Tab-separated table of C-alpha atoms and ligand atoms in Angstrom:
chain	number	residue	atom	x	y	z
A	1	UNK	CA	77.528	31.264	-100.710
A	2	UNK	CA	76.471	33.809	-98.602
A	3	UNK	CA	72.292	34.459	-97.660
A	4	UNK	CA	72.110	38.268	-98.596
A	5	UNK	CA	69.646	40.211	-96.090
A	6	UNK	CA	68.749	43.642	-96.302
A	7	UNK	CA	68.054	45.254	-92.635
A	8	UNK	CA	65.430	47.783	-93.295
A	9	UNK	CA	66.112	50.682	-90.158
A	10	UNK	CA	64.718	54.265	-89.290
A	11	UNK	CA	61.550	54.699	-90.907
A	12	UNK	CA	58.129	56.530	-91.054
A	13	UNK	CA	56.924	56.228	-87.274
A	14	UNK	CA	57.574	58.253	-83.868
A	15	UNK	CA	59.796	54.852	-83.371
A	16	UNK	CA	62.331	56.246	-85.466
A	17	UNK	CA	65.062	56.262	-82.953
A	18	UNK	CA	64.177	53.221	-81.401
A	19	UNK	CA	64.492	51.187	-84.689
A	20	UNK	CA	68.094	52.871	-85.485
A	21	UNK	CA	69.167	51.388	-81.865
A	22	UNK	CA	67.752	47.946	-82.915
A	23	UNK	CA	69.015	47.233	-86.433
A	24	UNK	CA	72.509	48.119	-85.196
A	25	UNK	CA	72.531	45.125	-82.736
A	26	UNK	CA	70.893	42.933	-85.502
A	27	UNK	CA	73.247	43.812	-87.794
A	28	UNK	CA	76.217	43.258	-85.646
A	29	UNK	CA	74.687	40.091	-84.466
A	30	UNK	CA	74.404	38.949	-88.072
A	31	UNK	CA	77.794	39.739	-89.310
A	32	UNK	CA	78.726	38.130	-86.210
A	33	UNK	CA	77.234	34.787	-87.513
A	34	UNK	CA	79.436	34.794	-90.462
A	35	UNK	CA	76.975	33.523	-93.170
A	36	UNK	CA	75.410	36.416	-93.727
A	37	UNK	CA	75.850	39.740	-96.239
A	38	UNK	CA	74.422	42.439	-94.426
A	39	UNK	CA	72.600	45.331	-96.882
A	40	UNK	CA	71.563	48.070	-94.534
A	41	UNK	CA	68.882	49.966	-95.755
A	42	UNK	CA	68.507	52.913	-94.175
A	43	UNK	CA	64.569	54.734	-94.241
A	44	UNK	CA	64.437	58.691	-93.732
A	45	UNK	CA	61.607	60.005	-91.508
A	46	UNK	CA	60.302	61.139	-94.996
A	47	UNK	CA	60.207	57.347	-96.135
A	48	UNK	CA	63.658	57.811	-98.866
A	49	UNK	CA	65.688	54.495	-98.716
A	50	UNK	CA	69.095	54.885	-98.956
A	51	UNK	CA	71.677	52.135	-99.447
A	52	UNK	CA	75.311	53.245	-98.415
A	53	UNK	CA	74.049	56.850	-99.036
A	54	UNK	CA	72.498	55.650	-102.415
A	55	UNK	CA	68.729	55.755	-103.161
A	56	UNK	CA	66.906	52.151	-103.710
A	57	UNK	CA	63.858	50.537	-103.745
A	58	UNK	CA	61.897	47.725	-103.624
A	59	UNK	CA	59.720	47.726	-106.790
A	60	UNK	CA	55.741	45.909	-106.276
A	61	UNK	CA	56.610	43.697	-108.759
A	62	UNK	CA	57.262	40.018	-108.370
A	63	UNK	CA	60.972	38.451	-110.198
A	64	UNK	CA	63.042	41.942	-110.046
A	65	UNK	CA	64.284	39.832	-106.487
A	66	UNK	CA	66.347	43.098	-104.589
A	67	UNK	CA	67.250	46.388	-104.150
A	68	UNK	CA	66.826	48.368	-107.371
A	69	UNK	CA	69.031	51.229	-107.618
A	70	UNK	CA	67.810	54.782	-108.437
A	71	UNK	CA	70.395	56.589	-108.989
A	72	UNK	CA	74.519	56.743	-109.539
A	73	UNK	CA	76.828	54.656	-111.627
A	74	UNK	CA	74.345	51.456	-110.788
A	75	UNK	CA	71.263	52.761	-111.712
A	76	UNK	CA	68.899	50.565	-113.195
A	77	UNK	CA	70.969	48.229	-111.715
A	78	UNK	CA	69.376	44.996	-109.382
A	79	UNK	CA	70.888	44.346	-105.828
A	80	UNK	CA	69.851	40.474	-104.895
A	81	UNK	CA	68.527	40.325	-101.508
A	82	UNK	CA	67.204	36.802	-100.555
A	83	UNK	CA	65.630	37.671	-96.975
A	84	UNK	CA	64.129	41.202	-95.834
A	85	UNK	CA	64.724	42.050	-92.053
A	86	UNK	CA	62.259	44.849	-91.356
A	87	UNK	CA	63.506	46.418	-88.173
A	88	UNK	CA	61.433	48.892	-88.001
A	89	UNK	CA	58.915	49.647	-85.377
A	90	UNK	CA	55.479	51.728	-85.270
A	91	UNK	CA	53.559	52.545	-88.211
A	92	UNK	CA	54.624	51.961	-91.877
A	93	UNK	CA	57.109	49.572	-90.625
A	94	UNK	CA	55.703	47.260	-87.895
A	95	UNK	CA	52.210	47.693	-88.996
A	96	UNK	CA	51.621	45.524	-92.759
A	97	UNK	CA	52.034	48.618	-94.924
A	98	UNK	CA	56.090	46.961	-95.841
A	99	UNK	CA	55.037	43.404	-95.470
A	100	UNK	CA	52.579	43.801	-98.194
A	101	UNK	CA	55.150	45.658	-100.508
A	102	UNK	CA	57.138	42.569	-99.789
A	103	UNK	CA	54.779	40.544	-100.338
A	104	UNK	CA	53.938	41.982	-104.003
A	105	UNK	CA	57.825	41.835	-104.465
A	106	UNK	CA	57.584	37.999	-103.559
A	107	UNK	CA	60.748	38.843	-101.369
A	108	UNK	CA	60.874	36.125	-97.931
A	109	UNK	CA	60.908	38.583	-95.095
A	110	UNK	CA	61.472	38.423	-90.916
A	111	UNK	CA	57.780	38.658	-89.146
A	112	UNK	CA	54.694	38.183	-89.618
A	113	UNK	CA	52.267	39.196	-92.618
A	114	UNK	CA	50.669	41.649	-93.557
A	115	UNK	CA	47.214	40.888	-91.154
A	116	UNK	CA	49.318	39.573	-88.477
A	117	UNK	CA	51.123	43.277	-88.342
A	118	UNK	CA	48.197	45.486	-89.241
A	119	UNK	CA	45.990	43.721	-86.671
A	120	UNK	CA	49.127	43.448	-84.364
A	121	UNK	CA	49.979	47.547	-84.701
A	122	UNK	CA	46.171	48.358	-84.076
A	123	UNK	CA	45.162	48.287	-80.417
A	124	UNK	CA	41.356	48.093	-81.312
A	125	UNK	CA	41.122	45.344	-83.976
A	126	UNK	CA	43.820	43.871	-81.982
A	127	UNK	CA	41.839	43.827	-78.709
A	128	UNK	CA	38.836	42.303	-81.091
A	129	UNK	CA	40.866	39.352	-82.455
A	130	UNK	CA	41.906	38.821	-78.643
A	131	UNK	CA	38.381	38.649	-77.611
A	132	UNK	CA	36.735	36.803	-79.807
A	133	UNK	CA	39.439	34.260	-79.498
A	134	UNK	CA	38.315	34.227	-76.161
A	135	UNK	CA	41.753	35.579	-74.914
A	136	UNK	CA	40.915	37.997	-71.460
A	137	UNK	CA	41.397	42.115	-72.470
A	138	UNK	CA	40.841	44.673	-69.508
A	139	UNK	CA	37.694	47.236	-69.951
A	140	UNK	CA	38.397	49.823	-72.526
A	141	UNK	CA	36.448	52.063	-74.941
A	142	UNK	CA	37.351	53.344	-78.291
A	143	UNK	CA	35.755	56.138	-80.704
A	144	UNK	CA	36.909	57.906	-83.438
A	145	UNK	CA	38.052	61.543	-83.666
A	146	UNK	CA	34.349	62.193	-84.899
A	147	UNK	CA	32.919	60.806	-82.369
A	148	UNK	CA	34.784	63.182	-80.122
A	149	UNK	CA	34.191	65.941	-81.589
A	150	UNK	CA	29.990	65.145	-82.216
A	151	UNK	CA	29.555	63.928	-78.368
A	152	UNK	CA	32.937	64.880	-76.286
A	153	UNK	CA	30.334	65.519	-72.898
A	154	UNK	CA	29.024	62.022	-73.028
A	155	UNK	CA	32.371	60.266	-73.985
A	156	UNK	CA	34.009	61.721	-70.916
A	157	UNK	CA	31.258	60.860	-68.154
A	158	UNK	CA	30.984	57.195	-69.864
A	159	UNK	CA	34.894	57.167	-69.510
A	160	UNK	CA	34.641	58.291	-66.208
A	161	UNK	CA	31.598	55.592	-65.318
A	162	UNK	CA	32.800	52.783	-66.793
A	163	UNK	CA	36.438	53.033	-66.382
A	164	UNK	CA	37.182	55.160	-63.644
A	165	UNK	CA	40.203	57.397	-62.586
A	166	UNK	CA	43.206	56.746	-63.238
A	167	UNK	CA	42.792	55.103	-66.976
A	168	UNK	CA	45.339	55.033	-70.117
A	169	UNK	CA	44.822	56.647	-73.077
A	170	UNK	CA	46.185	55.654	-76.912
A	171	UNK	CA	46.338	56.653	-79.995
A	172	UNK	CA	45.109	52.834	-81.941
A	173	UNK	CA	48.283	52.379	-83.749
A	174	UNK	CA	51.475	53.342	-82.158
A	175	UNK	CA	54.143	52.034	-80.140
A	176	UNK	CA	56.849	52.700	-77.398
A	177	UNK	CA	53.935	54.692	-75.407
A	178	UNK	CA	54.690	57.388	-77.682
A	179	UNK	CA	51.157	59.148	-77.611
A	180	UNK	CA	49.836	57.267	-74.241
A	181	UNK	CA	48.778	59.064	-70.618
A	182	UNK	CA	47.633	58.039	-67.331
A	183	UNK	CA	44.807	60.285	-66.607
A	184	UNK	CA	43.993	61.041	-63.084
A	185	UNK	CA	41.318	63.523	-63.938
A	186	UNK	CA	38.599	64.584	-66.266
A	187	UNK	CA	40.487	67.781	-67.100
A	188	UNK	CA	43.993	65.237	-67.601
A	189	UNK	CA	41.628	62.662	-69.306
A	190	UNK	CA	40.110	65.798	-71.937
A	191	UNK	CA	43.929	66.688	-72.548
A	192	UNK	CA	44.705	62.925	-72.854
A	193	UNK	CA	42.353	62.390	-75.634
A	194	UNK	CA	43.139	65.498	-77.428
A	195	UNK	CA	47.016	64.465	-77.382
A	196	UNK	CA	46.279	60.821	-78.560
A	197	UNK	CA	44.526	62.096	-81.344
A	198	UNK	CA	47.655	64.015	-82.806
A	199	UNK	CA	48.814	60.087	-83.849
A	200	UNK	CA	45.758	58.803	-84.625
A	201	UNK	CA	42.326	59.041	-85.921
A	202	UNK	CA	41.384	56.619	-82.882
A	203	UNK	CA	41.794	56.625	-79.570
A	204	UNK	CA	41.211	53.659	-76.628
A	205	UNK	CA	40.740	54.212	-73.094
A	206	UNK	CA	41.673	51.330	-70.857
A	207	UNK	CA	40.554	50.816	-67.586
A	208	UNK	CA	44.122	50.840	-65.364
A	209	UNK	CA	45.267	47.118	-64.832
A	210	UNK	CA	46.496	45.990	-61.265
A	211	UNK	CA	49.308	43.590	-60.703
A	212	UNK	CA	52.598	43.269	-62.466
A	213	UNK	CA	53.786	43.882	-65.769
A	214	UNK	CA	55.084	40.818	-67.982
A	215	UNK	CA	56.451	40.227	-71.402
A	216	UNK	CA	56.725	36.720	-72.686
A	217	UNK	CA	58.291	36.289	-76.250
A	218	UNK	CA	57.491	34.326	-78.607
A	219	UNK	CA	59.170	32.701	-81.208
A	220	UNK	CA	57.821	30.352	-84.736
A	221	UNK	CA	55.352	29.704	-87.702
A	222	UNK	CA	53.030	27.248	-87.172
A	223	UNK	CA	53.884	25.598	-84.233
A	224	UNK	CA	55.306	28.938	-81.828
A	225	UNK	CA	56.961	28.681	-78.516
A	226	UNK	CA	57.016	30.943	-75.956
A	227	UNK	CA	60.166	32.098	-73.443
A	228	UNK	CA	60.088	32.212	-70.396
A	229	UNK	CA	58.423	35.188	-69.173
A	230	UNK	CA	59.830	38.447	-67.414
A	231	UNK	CA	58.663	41.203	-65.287
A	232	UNK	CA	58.836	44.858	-65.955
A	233	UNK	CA	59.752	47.493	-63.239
A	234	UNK	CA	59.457	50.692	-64.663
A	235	UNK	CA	61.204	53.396	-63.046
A	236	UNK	CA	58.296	55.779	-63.747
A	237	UNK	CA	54.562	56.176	-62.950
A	238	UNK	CA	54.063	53.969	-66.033
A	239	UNK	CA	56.297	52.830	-68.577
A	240	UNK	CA	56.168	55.250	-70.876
A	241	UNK	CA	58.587	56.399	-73.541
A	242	UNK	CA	61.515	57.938	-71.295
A	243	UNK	CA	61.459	55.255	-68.730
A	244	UNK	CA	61.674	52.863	-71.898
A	245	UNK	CA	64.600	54.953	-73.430
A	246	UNK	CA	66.058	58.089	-71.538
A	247	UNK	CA	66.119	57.147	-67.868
A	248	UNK	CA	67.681	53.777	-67.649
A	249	UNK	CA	66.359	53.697	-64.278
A	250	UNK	CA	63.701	50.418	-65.161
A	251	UNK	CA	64.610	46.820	-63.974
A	252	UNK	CA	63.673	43.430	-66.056
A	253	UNK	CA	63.428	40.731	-63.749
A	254	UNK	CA	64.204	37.353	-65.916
A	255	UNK	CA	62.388	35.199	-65.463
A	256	UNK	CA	59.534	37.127	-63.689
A	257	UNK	CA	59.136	35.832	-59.942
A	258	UNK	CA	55.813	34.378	-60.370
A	259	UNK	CA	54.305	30.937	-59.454
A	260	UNK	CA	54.963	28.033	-61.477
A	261	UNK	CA	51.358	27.775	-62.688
A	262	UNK	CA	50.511	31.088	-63.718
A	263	UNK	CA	54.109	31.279	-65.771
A	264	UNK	CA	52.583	27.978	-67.655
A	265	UNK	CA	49.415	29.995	-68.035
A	266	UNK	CA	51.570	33.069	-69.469
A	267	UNK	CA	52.997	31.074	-71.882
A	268	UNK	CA	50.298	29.652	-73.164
A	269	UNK	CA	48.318	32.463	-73.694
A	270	UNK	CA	51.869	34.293	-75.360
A	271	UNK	CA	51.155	31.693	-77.868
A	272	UNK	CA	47.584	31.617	-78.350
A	273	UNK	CA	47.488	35.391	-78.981
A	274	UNK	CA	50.312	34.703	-81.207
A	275	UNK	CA	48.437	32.146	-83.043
A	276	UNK	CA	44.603	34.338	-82.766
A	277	UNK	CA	46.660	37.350	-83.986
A	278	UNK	CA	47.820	35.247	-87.483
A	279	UNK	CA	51.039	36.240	-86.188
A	280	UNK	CA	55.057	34.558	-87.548
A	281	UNK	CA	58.266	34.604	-87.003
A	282	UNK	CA	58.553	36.726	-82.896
A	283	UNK	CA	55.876	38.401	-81.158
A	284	UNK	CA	56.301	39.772	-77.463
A	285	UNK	CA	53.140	39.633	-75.422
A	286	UNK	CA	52.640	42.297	-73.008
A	287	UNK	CA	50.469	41.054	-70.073
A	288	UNK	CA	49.456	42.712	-66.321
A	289	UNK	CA	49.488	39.835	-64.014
A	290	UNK	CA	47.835	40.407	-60.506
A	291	UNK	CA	48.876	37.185	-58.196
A	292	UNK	CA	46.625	38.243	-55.282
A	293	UNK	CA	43.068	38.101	-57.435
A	294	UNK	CA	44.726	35.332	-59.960
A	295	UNK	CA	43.921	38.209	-62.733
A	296	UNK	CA	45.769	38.241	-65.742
A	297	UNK	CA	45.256	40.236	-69.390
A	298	UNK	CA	46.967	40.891	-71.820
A	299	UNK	CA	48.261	44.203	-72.964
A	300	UNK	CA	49.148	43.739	-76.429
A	301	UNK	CA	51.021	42.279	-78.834
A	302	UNK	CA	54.544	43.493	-80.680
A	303	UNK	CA	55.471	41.932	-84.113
A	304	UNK	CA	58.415	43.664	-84.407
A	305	UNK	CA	59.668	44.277	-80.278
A	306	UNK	CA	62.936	46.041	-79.479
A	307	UNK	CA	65.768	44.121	-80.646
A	308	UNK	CA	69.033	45.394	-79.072
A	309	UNK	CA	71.181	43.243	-76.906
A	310	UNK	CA	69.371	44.546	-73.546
A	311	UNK	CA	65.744	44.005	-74.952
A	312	UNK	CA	63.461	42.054	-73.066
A	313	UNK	CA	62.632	40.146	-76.334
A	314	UNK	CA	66.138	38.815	-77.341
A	315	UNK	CA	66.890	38.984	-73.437
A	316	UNK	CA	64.105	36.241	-72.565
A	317	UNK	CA	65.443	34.184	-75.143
A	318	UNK	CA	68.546	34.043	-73.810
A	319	UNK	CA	67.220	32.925	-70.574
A	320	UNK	CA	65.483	30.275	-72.193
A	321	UNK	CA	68.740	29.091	-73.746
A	322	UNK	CA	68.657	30.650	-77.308
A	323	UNK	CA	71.762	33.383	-77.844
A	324	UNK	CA	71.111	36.451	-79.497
A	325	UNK	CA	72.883	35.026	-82.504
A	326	UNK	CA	71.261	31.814	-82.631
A	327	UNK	CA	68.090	33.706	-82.569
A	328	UNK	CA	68.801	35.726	-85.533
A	329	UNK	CA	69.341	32.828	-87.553
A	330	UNK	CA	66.501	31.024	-86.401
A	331	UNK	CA	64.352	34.091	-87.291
A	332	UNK	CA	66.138	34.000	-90.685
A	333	UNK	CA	65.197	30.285	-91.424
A	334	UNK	CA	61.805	31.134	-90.347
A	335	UNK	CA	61.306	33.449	-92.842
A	336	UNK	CA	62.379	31.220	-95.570
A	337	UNK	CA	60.296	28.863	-94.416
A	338	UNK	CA	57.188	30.420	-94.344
A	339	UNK	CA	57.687	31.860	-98.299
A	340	UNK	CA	58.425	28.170	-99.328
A	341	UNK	CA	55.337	27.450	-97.917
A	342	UNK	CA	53.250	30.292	-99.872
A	343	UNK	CA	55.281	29.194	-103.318
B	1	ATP	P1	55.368	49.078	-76.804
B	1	ATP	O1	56.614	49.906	-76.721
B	1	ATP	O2	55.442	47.901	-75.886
B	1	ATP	O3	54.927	48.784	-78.182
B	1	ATP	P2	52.895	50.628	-76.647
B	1	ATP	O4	53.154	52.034	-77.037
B	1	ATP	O5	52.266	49.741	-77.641
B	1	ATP	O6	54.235	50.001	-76.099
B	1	ATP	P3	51.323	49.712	-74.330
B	1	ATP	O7	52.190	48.531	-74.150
B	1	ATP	O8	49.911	49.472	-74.689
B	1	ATP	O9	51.976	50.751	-75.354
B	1	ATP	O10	51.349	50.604	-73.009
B	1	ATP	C1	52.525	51.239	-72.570
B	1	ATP	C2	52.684	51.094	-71.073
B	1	ATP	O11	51.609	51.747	-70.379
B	1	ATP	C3	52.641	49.679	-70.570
B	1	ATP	O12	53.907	49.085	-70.700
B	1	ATP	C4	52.193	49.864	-69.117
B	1	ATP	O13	53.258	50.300	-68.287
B	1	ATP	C5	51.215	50.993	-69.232
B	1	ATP	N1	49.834	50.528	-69.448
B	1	ATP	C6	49.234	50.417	-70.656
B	1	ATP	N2	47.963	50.012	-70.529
B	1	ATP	C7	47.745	49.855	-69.228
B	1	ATP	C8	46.594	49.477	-68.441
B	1	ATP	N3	45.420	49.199	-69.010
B	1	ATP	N4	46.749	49.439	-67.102
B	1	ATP	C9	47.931	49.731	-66.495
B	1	ATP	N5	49.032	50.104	-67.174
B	1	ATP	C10	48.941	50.187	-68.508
B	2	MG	MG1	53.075	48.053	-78.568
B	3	MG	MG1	55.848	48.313	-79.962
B	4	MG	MG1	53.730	47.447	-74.792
């Protein structure tokens, strides 16, 4: 018989859009595969999940197994689901707020836990787990919105001291650069700040990286493995949200033209955030690479990276010999593993 899996799409977060583009490759790719019953779950920007037009839920409560059905001829009615797929990116998604109501629901699920994607989602702790794992992070600074408020004077010449012009500012938890700016300026860096903190009660200030950009993915439990890396060539200043999405103007370069030895390094480290991070199932490591001082750092990690066909997650697989298909079901299996391993 047939391994039901319910593709959880849309959601809570600014990543809305993104995660509507995603699920409909996965789920193509997974009907594709033939042993698969695809259940998309649809989440409103207001958080309602709709199946087929048809409010369910997922109920905290371990042995109910599926979709329950709120309303219509099925109420009260149980829809089996054996794996989750939680394509969903940003906050209440991406982040461990739906791993842990999977968790509760004892339902297997794509990804890693619920630390993995809460530490994952939040560029402070996540810098944190990095460094104490020994892992290299560029300069940054982070405060809290009451911070800002009780010493904004202070904050800004620190900035401005210890990180220079330009630097990048973030809301903590976010994705798809939604919320981020270059700032060139004190004026651009006070504006910065203030916009950041319309996502977040936290903001970070990085010191600007040199070099090139590079995504490695990574893909396992216990014992990951990294793809070959790639480059980034974004068609804009940065790469923030439109080059990601509207402009179609950025290049991947797969693999990345690097040296031999620093794409071992790259991989490696993929991993050993991957492992630092408590993360399963994919991760894609962001890095900035800079070949002329033999610099490298790393950016961030995504649990739950862009996942349509021309993503550079799915996309570096490929070059490392894994199909988008084949990936899906590996990433499937995964998940199945890792619950028989918590029963
Ligand atoms: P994602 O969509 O990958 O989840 P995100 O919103 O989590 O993105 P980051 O990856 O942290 O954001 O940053 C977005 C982009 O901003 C990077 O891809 C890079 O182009 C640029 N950037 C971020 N931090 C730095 C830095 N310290 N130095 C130089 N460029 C940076
Ligand atoms: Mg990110
Ligand atoms: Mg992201
Ligand atoms: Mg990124």
């Amino acid at each position: 018989s047939k391994t039901t899996i319910a593709v959880l799409h849309g959601g809570r977060s600014g990543e809305h859009e993104v995660s509507l583009r995603s699920a409909a490759s996965i789920m193509d790719g997974l009907r594709d595969v033939g042993q698969y019953e695809v259940l998309p779950v649809f989440i409103s920007r207001e958080g309602i999940w709709t199946l087929e037009g048809v409010r369910v839920a997922i109920l905290p409560e371990p042995g109910i197994g599926g979709l329950y059905v709120l309303e219509g001829e099925k109420a009260g009615e149980v829809i089996p689901v054996d794996v989750v797929f939680p394509v969903l990116h940003g906050t209440y998604g991406e982040d461990g707020t739906v791993q842990g109501l999977l968790e509760l629901a004892r339902i297997p699920y794509v990804g890693a836990g619920v630390p993995g994607s809460a530490i994952g989602m939040d560029k402070i702790l996540m810098k944190a787990g990095l460094l104490a794992a020994g892992l290299p992070v560029g300069p940054y600074l982070w405060f809290t919105v009451a911070d800002w408020e009780e010493n904004k004077k202070q904050l800004l010449k620190q900035i401005e001291e210890e990180l220079a012009f330009p630097c990048f500012v973030k809301p903590a938890n976010l994705g798809s650069s939604v919320g981020i700016s270059k700032a060139y300026d004190s004026a651009q860096l006070e504006k910065a700040i203030n916009e950041a903190l319309q996502y977040d009660r936290r903001v970070l200030v990085e010191k600007m990286l040199t070099g090139c950009e590079i995504e490695c993915s990574v893909l396992g439990n216990d014992r990951p493995e990294a793809s070959v890396p790639g480059e980034i060539i974004p068609c804009n200043d940065f790469y923030d949200y439109s080059a990601k999405y509207l402009d179609d103007n950025s290049g991947l370069e797969i693999p990345a033209k690097l040296a031999p030895e620093t794409i071992k390094k790259v991989r490696e480290m993929a991993v050993q955030t991957f492992i630092a991070l408590d993360c399963a199932g994919l991760g894609r490591v962001d890095f900035f690479v800079d070949e002329k001082t033999g610099e490298m750092w790393i950016i961030e990690i995504n649990t739950l990276p862009g996942f349509t066909s021309i993503s550079m997650y799915p996309k570096l697989w490929e070059a490392s010999g894994i199909s988008f298909n084949e990936l899906l079901q590996k990433l499937v299996k995964l998940a199945l593993e890792r619950f028989s391993q918590k029963e």
